[in-house]
Structure formats: C-alpha cells, structure tokens
PDB file of C-alpha atoms in Angstrom:
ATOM      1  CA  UNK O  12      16.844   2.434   2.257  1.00 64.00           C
ATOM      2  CA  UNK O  13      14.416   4.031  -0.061  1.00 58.00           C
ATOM      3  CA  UNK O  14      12.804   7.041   0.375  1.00 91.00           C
ATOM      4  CA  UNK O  15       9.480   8.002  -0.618  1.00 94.00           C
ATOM      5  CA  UNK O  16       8.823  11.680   0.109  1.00 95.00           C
ATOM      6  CA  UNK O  17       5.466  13.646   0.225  1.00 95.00           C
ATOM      7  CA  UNK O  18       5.455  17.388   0.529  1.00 89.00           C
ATOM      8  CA  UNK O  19       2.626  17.660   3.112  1.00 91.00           C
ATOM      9  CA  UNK O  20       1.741  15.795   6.097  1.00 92.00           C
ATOM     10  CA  UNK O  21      -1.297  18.039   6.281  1.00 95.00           C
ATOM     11  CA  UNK O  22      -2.760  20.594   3.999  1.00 96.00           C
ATOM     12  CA  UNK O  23      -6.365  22.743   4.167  1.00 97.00           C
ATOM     13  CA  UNK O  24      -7.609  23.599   1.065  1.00 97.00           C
ATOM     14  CA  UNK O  25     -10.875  25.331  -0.088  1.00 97.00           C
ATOM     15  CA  UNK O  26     -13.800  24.038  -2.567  1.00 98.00           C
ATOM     16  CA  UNK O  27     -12.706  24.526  -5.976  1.00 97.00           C
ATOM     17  CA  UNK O  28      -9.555  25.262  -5.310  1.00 97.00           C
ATOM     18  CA  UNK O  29      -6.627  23.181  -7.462  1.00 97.00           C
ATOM     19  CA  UNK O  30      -4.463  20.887  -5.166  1.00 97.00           C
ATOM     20  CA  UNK O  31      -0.861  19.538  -6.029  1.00 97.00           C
ATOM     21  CA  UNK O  32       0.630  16.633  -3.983  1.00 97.00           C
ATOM     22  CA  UNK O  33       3.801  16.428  -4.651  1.00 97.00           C
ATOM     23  CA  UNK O  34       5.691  12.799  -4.101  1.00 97.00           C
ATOM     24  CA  UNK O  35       9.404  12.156  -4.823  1.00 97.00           C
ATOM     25  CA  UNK O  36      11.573   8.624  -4.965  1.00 96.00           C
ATOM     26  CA  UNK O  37      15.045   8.881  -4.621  1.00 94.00           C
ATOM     27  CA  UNK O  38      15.933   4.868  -5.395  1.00 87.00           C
ATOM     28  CA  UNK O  39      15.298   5.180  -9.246  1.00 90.00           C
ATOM     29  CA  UNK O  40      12.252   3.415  -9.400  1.00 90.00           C
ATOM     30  CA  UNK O  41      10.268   2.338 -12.341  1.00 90.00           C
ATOM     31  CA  UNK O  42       6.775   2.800 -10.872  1.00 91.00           C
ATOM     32  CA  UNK O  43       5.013   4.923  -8.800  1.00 93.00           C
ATOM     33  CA  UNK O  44       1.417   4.928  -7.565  1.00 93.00           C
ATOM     34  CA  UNK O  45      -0.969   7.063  -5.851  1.00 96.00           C
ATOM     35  CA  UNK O  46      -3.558   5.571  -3.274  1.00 94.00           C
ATOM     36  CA  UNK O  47      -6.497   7.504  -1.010  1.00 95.00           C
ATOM     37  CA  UNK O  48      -6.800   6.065   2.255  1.00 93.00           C
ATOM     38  CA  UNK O  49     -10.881   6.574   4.108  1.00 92.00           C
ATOM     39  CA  UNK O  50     -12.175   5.108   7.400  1.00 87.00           C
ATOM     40  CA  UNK O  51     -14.199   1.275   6.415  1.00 81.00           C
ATOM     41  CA  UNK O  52     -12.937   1.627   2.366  1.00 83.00           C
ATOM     42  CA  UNK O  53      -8.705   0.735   2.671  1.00 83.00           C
ATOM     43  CA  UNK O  54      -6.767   1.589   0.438  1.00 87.00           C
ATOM     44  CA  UNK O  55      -7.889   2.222  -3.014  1.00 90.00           C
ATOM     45  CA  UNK O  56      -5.951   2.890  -6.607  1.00 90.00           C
ATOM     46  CA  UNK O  57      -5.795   5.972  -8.085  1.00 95.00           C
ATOM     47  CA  UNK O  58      -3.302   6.710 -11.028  1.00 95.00           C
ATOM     48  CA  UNK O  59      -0.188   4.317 -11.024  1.00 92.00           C
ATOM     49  CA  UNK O  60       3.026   5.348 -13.814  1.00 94.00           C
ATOM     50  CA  UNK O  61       4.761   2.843 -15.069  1.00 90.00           C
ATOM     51  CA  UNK O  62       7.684   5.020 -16.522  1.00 90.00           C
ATOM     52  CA  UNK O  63       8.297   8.887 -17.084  1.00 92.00           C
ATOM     53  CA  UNK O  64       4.886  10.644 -19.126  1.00 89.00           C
ATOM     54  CA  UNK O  65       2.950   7.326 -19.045  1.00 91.00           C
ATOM     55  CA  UNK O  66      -0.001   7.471 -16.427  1.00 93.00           C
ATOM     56  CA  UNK O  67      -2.571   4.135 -16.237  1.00 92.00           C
ATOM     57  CA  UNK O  68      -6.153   4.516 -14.404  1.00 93.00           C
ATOM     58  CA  UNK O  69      -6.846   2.941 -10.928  1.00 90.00           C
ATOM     59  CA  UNK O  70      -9.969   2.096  -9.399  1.00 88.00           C
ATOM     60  CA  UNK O  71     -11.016   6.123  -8.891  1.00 94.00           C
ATOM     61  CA  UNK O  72      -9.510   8.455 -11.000  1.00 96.00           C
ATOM     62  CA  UNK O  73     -12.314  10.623 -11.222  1.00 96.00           C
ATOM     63  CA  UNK O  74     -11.420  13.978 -10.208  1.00 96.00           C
ATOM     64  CA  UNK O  75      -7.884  13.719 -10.392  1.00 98.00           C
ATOM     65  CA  UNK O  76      -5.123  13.503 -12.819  1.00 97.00           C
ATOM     66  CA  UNK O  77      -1.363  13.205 -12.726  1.00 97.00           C
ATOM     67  CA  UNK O  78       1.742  14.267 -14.078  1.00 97.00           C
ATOM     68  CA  UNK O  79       5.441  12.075 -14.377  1.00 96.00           C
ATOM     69  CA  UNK O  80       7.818  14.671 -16.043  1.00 95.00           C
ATOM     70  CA  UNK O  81      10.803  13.246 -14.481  1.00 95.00           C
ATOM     71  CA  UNK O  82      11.268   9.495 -13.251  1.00 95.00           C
ATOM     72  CA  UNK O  83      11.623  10.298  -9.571  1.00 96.00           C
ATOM     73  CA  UNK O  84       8.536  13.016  -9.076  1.00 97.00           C
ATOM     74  CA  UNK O  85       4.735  11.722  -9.274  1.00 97.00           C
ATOM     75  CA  UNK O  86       2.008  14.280  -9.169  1.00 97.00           C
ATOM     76  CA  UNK O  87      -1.609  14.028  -7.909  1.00 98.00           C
ATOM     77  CA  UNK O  88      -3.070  17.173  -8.648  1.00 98.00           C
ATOM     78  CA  UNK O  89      -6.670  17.970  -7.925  1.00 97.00           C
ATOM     79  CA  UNK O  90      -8.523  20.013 -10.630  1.00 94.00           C
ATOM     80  CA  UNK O  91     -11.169  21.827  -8.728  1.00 97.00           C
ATOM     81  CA  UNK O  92     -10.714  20.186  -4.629  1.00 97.00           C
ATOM     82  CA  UNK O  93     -14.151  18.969  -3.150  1.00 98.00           C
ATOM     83  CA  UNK O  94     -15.505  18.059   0.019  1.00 97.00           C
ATOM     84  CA  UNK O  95     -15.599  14.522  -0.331  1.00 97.00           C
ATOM     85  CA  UNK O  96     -11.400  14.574  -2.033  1.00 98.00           C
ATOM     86  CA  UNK O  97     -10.882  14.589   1.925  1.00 98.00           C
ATOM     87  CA  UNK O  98      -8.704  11.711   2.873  1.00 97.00           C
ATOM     88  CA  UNK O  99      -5.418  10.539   3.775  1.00 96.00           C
ATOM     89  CA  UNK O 100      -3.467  10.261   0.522  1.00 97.00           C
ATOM     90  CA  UNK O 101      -0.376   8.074   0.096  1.00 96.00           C
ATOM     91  CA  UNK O 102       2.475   7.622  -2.777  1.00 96.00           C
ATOM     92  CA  UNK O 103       4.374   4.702  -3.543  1.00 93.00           C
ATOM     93  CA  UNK O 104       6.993   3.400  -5.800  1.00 91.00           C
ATOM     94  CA  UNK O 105       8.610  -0.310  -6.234  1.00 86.00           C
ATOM     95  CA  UNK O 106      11.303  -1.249  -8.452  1.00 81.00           C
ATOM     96  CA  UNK O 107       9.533  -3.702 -11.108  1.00 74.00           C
ATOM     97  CA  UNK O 108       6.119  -5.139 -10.549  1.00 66.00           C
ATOM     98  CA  UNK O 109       6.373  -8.369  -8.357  1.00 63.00           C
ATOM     99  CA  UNK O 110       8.268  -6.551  -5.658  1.00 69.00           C
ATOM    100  CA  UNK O 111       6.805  -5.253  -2.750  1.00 77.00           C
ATOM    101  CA  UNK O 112       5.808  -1.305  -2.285  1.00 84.00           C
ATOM    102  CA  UNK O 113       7.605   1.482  -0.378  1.00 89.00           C
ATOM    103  CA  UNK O 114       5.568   4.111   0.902  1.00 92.00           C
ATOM    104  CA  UNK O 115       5.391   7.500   1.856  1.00 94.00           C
ATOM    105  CA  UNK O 116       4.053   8.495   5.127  1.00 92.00           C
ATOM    106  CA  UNK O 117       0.843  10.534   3.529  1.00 94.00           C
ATOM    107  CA  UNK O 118      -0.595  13.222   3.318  1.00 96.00           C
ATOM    108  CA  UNK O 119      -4.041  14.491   5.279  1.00 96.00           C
ATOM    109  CA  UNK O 120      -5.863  16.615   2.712  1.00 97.00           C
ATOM    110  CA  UNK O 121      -8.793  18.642   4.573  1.00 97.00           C
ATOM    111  CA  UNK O 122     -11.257  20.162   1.894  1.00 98.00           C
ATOM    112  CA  UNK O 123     -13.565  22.775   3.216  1.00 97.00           C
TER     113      UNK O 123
ATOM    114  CA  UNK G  17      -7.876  -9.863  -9.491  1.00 54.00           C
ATOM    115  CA  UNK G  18      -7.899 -11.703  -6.856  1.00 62.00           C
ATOM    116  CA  UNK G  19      -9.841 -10.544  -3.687  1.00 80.00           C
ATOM    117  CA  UNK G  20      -8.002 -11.593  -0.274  1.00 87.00           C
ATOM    118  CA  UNK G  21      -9.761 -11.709   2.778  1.00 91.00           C
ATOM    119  CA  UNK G  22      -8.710 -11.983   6.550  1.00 93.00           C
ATOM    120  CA  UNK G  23      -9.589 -11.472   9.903  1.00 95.00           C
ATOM    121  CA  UNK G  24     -10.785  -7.818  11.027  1.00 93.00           C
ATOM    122  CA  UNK G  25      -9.200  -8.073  14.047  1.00 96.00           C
ATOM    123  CA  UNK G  26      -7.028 -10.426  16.502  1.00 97.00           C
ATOM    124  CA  UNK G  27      -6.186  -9.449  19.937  1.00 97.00           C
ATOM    125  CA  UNK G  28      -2.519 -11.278  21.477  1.00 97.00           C
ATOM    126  CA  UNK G  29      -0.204 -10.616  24.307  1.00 97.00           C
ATOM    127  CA  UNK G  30       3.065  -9.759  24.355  1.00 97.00           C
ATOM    128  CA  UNK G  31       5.614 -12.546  23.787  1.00 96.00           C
ATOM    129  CA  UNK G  32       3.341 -14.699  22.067  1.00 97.00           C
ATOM    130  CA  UNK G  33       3.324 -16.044  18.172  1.00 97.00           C
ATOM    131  CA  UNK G  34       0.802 -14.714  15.868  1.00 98.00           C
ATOM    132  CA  UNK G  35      -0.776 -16.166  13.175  1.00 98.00           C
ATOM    133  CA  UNK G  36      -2.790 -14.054  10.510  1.00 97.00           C
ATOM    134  CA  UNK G  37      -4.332 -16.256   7.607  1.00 96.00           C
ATOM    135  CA  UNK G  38      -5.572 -14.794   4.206  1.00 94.00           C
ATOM    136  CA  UNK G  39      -7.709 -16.236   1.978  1.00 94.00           C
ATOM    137  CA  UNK G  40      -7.371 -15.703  -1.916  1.00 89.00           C
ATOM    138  CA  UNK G  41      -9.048 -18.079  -3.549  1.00 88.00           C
ATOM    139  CA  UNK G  42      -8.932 -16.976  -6.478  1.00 85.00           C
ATOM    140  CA  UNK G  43      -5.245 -16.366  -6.979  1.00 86.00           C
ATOM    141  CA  UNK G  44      -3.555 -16.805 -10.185  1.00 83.00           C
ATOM    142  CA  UNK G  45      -0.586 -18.181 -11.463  1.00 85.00           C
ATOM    143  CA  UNK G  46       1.909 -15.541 -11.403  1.00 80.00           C
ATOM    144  CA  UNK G  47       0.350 -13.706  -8.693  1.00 82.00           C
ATOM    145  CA  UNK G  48       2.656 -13.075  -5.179  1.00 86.00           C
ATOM    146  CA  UNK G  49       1.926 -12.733  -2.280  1.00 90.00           C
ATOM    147  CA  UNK G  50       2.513 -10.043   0.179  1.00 90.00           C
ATOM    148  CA  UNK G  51       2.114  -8.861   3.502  1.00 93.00           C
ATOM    149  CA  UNK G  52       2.131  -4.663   4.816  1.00 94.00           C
ATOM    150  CA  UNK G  53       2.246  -3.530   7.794  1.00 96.00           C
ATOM    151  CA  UNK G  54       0.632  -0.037   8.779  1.00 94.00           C
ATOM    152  CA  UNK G  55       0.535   2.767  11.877  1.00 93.00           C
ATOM    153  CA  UNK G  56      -2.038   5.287  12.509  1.00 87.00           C
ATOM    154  CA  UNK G  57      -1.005   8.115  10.050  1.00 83.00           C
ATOM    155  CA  UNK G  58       1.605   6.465   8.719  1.00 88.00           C
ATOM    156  CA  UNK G  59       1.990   4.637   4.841  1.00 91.00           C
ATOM    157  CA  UNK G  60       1.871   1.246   4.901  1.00 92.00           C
ATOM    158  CA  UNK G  61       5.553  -0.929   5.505  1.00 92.00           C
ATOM    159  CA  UNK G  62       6.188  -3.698   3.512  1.00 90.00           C
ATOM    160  CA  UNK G  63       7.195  -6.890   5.673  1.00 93.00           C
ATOM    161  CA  UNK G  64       7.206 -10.247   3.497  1.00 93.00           C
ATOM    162  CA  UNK G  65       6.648 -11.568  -0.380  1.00 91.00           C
ATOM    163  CA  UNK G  66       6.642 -15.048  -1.365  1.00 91.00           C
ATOM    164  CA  UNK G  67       5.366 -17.284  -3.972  1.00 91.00           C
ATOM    165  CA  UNK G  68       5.048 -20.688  -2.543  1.00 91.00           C
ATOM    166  CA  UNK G  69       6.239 -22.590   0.560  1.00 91.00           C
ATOM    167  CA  UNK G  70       7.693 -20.734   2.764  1.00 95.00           C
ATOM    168  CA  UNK G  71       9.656 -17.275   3.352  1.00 95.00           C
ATOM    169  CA  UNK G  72      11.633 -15.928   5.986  1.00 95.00           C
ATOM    170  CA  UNK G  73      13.153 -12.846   7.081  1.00 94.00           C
ATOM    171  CA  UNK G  74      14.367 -11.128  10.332  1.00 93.00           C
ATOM    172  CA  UNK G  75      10.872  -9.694  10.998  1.00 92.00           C
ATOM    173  CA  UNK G  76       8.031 -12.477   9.895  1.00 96.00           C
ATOM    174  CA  UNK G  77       7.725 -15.754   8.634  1.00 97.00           C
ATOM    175  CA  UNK G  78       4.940 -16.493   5.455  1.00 97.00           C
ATOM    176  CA  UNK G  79       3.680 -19.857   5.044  1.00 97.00           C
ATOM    177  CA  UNK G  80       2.091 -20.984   1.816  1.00 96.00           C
ATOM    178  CA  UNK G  81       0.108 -23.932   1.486  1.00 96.00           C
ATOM    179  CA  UNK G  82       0.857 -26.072  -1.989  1.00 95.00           C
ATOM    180  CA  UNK G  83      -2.602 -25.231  -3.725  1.00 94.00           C
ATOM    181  CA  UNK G  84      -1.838 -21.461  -2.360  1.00 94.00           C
ATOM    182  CA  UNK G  85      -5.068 -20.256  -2.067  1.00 93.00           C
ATOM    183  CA  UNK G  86      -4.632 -19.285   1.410  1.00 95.00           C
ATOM    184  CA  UNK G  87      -1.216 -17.967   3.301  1.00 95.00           C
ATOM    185  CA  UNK G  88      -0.213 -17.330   6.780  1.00 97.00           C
ATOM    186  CA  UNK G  89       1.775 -14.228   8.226  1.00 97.00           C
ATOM    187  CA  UNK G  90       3.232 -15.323  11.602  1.00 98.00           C
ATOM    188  CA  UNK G  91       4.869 -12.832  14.263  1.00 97.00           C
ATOM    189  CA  UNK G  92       7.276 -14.201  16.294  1.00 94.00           C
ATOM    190  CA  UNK G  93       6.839 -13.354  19.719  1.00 93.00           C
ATOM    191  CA  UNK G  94       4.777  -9.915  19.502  1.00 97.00           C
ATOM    192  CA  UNK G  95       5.536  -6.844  21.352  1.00 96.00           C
ATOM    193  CA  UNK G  96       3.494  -4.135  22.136  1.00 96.00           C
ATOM    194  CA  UNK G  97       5.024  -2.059  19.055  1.00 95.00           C
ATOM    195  CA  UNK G  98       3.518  -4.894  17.006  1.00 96.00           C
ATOM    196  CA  UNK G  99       0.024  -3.074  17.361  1.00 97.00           C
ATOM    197  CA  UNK G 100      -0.822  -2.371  13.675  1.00 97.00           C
ATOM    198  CA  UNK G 101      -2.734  -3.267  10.804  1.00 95.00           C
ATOM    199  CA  UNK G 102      -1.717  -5.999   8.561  1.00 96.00           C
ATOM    200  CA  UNK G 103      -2.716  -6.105   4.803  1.00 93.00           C
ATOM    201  CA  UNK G 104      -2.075  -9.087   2.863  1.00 92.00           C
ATOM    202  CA  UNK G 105      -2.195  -8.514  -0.684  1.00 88.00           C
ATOM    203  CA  UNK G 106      -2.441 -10.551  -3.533  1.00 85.00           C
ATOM    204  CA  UNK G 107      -1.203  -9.268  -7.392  1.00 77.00           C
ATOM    205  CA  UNK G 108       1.173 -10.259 -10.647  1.00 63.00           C
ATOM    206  CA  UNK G 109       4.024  -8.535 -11.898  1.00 52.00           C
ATOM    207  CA  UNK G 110       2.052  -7.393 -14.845  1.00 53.00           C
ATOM    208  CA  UNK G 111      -0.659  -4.787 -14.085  1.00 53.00           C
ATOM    209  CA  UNK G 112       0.663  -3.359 -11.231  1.00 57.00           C
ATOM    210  CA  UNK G 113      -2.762  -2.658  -9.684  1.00 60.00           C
ATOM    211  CA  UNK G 114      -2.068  -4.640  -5.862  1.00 68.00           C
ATOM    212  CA  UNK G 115      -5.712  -4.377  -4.125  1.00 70.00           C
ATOM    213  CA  UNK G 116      -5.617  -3.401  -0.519  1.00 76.00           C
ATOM    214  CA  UNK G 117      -8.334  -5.144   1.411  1.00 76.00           C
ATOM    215  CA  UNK G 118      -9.356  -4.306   4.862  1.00 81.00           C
ATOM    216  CA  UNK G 119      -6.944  -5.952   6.764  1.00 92.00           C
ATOM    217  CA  UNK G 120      -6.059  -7.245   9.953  1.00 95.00           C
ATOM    218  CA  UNK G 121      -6.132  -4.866  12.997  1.00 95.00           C
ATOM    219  CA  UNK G 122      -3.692  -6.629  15.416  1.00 97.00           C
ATOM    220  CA  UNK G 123      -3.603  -5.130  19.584  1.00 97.00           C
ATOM    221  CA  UNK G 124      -0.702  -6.572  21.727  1.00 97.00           C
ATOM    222  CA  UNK G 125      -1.782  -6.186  25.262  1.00 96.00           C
ATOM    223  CA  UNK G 126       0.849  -6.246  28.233  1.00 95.00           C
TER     224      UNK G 126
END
C-alpha cells in the first residue's frame, strides 16, 4: 500500500513564526499536493508538484510556498504563521493524473 | 472545472444499500470520476474511479449514466463503520487540480 507520511498530527505555533510541514511518499509518485481542510469550506488547493523543483498554484497559495527537492518529500512551509493559517492540513500524492489520491492523515496546525 | 454537487447529509441503518448521487453537469470529456471517503481527523480514502457505465470493486459500486452528468456511489449493506463523509469529485488527467466539494455526511444508525 502507499504511504503518505506527515510529520505532525498536531503542532502549536506562534504569530510570525515560520512553519514547515513536512510530507513524504514512499510509492514513487509523480505528484504531490497540499490541501487545507476548515469547518463549512472542504477541502481547498494549495500548491500541487508535478515532478521534483516544479511547484503549480492552487486555489490559495497566498501565504505559503513550497519546496520539492527530492521526488518523495513535499514541503508546505509557512513564511510568517498567522491566526487565520489555522486548519487541518493534508498531503497527497497519486501516480499520474487520472488516478485517484492517497492521503496522509493531516496535520492540525494551531496558530496563536 | 466542473463543480459537483450532492446531498449534505443522508441518514441509513445498518444492513441497508446506500445510494449517494452527484451532480456535475458540467463535466468534460476527459474528466473521471471519483469518489473519497473521510473520518474525523483523518485524510480523505479513496474508494472508486470510473469513466462511464459502471465500476466495481470489493468496497462500492459507481454507476454512470450515458450522458454522465450525474453518478451514483452505492454502499452495499452499510455498517456502522460506514459513518463518514463522502466526496465525489470530478477532474481530467491534465491539470491535476481535483475540487473537493462539500460532500456527503453519511450516519449509520443501529
């Protein structure tokens, strides 16, 4: 089975302070993605990679960025955390586009 | 993109078939279909794909009508751990950006 693997489950962070999630694939998959999860809004796009150093916008990238140095590790990284960066944050990879998603099991980012 | 858009929630009992339809009007061409599956705090867990017709595997059954503007996710005799949310999702094998709707909320009662 694949494995998508977050760092964190949970993680406190201050304002202002700069936030790595880290999210590793061990099935050699092509692409990986990066989605925040918040109460009435679903799931929504952040950064998606497509292959190792190439990054493509979501729906809300403000705020964040992301780093693919090696084909199995995706990076969220949060330049300077705010309040409303509080959500449930999720990783995924699939194969190819066309086939279906495997997840990670998240991670809860608290920004006070 | 196309914009999917199902029930908020169904309520069943355990044992009995479900049926979750989606709407996605405005699907394209090459788009697939697909169906997640997702716990409180955990990522979502991808059940079925198809195209047109119908699919089958050991844990759901998706039914595509001919124009395919619509689908159906059934649930074979639900069970209590069935209690989820269920996101269909509609996307091609070109952008990559699949669109998460609200989904389905689904509670097996005893």
């Amino acid at each position: 089975d694949v494995k998508v693997t977050q760092s964190s489950r949970y993680l406190v962070k201050r304002t202002g302070e700069k936030v790595f999630l880290e999210c590793v694939q061990d099935m050699d998959h092509e692409n990986m993605f990066w989605y925040r999860q918040d109460p009435g809004l679903g799931l929504r796009l952040i950064y998606f990679s497509y292959d190792v150093k190439m990054k493509e916008k979501g729906d809300i990238p403000e705020g964040y960025s992301v780093s693919r140095e090696k084909k199995e590790r995706f990076s969220l990284i949060l330049e300077s955390a705010s309040t409303n960066q509080t959500s449930m944050y999720l990783c995924a990879s699939n194969r190819d586009f066309g086939y279906g998603y495997t997840f990670g099991s998240g991670t809860r980012l608290t920004v006070v | 993109l196309a914009k999917t858009t199902q029930p908020i929630s169904m309520d069943s009992y355990e044992g009995q078939e479900v049926n979750i339809t989606c709407s996605h009007n405005n699907i394209a061409t090459n788009d697939y279909i697909t169906w997640y599956q997702q716990f409180p705090s955990q990522g979502p867990r991808f059940i079925i794909q198809g195209y047109k017709t119908k699919v089958t595997n050991e844990v759901a059954s998706l039914f595509i009508p001919a124009d395919r503007k619509s689908s159906t996710l059934s649930l074979p005799r639900v069970s209590l751990s069935d209690t989820a949310v269920y996101y269909c999702l509609v996307g091609d094998n070109q952008g990559g950006k699949l669109i998460f709707g609200q989904g389905t909320e689904l509670s097996v009662k005893p």
